[in-house]
Tab-separated table of C-alpha atoms in Angstrom:
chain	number	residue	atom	x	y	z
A	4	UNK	CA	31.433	-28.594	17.577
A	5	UNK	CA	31.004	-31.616	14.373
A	6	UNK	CA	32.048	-34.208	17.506
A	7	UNK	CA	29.879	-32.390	20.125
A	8	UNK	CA	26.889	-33.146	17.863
A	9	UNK	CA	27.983	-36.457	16.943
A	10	UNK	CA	27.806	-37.857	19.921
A	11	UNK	CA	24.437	-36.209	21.026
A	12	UNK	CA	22.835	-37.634	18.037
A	13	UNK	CA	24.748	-40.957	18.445
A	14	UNK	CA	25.531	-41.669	21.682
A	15	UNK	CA	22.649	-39.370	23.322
A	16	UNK	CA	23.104	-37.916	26.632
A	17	UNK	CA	22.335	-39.491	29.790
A	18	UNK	CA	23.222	-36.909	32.093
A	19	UNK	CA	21.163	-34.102	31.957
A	20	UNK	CA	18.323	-33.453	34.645
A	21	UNK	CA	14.951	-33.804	32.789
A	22	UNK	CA	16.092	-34.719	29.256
A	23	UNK	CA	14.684	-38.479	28.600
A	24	UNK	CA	16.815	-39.837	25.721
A	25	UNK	CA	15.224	-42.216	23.055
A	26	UNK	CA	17.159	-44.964	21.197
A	27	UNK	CA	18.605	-43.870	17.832
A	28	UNK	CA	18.535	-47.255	16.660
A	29	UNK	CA	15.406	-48.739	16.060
A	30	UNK	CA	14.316	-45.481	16.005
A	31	UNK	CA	10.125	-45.025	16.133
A	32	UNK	CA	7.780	-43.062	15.307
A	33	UNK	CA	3.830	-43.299	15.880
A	34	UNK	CA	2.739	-41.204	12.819
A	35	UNK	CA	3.507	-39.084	10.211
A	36	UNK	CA	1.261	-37.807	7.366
A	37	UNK	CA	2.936	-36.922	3.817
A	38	UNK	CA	1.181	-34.382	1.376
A	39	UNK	CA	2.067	-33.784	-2.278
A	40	UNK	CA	0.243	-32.167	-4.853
A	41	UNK	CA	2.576	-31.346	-8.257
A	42	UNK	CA	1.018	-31.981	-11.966
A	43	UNK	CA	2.034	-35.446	-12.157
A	44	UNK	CA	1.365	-36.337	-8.307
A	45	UNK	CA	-1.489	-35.894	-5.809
A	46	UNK	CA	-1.459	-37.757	-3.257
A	47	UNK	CA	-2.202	-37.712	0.595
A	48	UNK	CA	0.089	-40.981	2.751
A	49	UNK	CA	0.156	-41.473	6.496
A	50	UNK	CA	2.372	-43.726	7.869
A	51	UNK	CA	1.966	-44.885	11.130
A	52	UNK	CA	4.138	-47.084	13.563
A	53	UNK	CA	7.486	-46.874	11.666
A	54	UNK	CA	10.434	-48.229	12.929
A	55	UNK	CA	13.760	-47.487	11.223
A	56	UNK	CA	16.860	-48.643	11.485
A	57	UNK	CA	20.615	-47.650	10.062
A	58	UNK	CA	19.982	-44.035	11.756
A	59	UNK	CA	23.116	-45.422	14.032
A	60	UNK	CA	26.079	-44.847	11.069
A	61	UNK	CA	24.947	-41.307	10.787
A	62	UNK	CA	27.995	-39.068	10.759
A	63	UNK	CA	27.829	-35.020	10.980
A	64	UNK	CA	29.544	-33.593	8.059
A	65	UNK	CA	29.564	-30.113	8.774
A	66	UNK	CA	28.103	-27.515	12.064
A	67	UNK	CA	27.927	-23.852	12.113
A	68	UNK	CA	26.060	-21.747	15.022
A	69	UNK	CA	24.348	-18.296	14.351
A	70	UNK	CA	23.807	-15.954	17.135
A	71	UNK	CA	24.877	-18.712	19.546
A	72	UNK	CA	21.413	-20.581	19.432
A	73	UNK	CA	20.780	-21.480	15.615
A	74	UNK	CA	22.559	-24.695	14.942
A	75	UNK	CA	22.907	-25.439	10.789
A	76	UNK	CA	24.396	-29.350	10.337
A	77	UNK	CA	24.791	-31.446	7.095
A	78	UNK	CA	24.459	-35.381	7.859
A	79	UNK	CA	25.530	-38.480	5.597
A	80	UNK	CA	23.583	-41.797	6.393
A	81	UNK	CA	24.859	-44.763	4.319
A	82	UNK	CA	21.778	-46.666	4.571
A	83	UNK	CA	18.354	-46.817	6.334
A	84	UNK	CA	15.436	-48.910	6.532
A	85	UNK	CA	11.796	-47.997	7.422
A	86	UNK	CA	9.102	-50.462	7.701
A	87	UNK	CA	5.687	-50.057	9.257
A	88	UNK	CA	1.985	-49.325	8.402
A	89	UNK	CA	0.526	-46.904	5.802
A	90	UNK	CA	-2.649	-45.370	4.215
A	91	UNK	CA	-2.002	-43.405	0.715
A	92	UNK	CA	-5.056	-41.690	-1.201
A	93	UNK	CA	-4.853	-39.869	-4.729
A	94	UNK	CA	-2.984	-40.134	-7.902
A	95	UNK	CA	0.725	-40.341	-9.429
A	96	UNK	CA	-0.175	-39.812	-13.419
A	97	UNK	CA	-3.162	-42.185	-14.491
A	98	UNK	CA	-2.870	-44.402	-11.819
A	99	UNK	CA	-5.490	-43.696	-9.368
A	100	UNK	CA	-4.325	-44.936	-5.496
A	101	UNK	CA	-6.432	-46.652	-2.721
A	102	UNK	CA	-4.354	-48.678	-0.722
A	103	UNK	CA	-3.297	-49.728	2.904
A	104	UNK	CA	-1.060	-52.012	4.724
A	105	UNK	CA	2.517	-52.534	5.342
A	106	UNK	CA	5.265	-50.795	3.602
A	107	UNK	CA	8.907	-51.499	3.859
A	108	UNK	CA	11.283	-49.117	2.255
A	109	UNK	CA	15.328	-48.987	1.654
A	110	UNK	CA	17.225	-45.601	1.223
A	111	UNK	CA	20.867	-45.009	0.716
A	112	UNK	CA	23.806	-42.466	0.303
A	113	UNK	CA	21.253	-40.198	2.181
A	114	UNK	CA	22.585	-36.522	2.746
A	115	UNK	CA	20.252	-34.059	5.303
A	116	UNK	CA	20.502	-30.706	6.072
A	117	UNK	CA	19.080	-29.838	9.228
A	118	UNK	CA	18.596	-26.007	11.348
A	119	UNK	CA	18.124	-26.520	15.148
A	120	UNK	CA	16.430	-23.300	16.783
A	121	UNK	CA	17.194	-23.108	20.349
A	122	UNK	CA	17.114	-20.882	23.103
A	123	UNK	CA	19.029	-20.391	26.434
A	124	UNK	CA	16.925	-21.494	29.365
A	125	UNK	CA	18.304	-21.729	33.172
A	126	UNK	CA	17.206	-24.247	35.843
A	127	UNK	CA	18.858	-24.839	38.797
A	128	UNK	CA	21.475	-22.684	38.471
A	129	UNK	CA	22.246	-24.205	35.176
A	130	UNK	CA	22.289	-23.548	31.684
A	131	UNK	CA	21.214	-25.483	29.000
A	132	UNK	CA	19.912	-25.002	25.244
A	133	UNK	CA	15.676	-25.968	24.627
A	134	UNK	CA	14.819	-26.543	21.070
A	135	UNK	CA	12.499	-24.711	19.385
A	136	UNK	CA	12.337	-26.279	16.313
A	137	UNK	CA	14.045	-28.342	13.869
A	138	UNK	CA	13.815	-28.188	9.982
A	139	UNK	CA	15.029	-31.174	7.777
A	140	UNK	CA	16.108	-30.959	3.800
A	141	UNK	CA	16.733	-34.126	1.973
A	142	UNK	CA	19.882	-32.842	-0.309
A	143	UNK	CA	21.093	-35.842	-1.695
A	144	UNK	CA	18.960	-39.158	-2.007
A	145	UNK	CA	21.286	-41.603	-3.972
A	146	UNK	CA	18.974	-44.707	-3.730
A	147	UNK	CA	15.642	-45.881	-2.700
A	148	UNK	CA	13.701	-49.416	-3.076
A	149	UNK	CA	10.084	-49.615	-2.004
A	150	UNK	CA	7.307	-52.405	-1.517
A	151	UNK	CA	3.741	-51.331	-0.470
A	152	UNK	CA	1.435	-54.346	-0.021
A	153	UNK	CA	-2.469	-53.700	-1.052
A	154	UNK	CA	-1.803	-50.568	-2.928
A	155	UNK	CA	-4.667	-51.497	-5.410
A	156	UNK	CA	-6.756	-53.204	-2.579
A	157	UNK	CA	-6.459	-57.453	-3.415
A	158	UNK	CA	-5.039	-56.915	-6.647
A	159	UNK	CA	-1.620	-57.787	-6.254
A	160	UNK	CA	-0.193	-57.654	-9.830
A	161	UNK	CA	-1.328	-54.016	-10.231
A	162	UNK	CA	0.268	-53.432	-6.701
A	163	UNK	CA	3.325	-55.453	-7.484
A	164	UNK	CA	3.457	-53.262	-11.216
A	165	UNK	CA	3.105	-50.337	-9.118
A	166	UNK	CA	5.955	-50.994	-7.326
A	167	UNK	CA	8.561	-52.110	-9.791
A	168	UNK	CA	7.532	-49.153	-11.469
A	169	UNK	CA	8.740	-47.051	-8.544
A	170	UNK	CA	12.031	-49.086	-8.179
A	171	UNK	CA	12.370	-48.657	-11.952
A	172	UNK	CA	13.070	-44.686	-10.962
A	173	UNK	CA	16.517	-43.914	-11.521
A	174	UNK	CA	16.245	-40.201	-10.834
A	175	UNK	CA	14.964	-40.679	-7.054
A	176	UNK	CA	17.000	-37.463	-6.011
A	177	UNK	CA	15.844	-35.361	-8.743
A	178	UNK	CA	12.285	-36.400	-7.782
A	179	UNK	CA	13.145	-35.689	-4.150
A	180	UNK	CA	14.286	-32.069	-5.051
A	181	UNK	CA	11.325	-31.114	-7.305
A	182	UNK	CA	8.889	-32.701	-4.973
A	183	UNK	CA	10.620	-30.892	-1.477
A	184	UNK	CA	8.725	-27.652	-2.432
A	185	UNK	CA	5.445	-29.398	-2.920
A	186	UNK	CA	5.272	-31.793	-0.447
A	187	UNK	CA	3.686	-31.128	3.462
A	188	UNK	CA	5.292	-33.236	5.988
A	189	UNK	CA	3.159	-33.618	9.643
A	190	UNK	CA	4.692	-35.475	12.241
């Protein structure tokens, strides 16, 4: 079942009447709008036109299947880069955000959890499983480097400050897990 899933997410199938596959690697994604609201953080991002890369050196840990249609899988990604547009409103402690622009960001020794819903569906005398939906959990984040550009509008050493304050984080995946329950993800 771990190599039947590897290869979908990898290699993708080709094969299958009506199922378009995209490319894994550059992956993209038109938007996506990030909510978190905790006592130190309050802040609304969208990022549009991503574009990331590394997705390709996933590997599939672990699969189990409930009921036949509920598949639970733990993923490892060494290393993935996202780059593309973004808009972020609000505050993270004193520091009060306004910015836009371009964003490039680096994450490593990434471990996801993810459930697949599916159902059974038949067409043309086949069978073949349609996803219902798909939750993700972050459950390891081991490293992550980020640059925003215009955070603080035109000044630049506030935004560059900003930033090496960020990278200065050495608890990224403790942040990750106390932020997962606040944060709203909309793709």
């Amino acid at each position: 079942m771990k190599t039947l899933w590897q290869n979908i997410f990898i290699s993708g199938i080709n094969d299958v009447p009506g199922l378009k596959w995209i490319s894994l690697d550059p992956y993209k994604v038109k938007r996506v709008k990030v909510t978190a609201n905790t006592s130190v953080l309050n802040v609304t991002m969208e990022f549009k036109k991503l574009v990331l890369t590394g997705l390709i050196q996933s590997k599939i840990e672990k699969v189990s299947v409930t009921n036949g249609e509920i598949f639970t899988m733990d993923m490892k990604i060494p290393k993935v880069n996202i780059k593309g547009n973004y808009i972020m409103k609000g505050n993270v402690l004193v520091l009060n955000l306004d910015g836009k622009g371009p964003f490039n960001i680096d994450l490593g020794d990434i471990e996801l959890g993810f459930v697949v819903k599916s159902k059974r569906v038949s067409r043309d005398s086949e069978e073949f499983f349609e996803v219902q939906s798909v939750k993700t959990n972050v459950k390891h984040l081991g490293s992550l480097h980020v640059k925003f550009n215009n955070l603080f509008g035109d000044n630049e050493t506030l935004t560059d400050s900003a930033n090496d304050v960020f990278n200065g984080m050495i608890y990224w995946d403790l942040c990750v897990q106390l932020l997962k329950k606040q944060w709203m993800l909309h793709c």
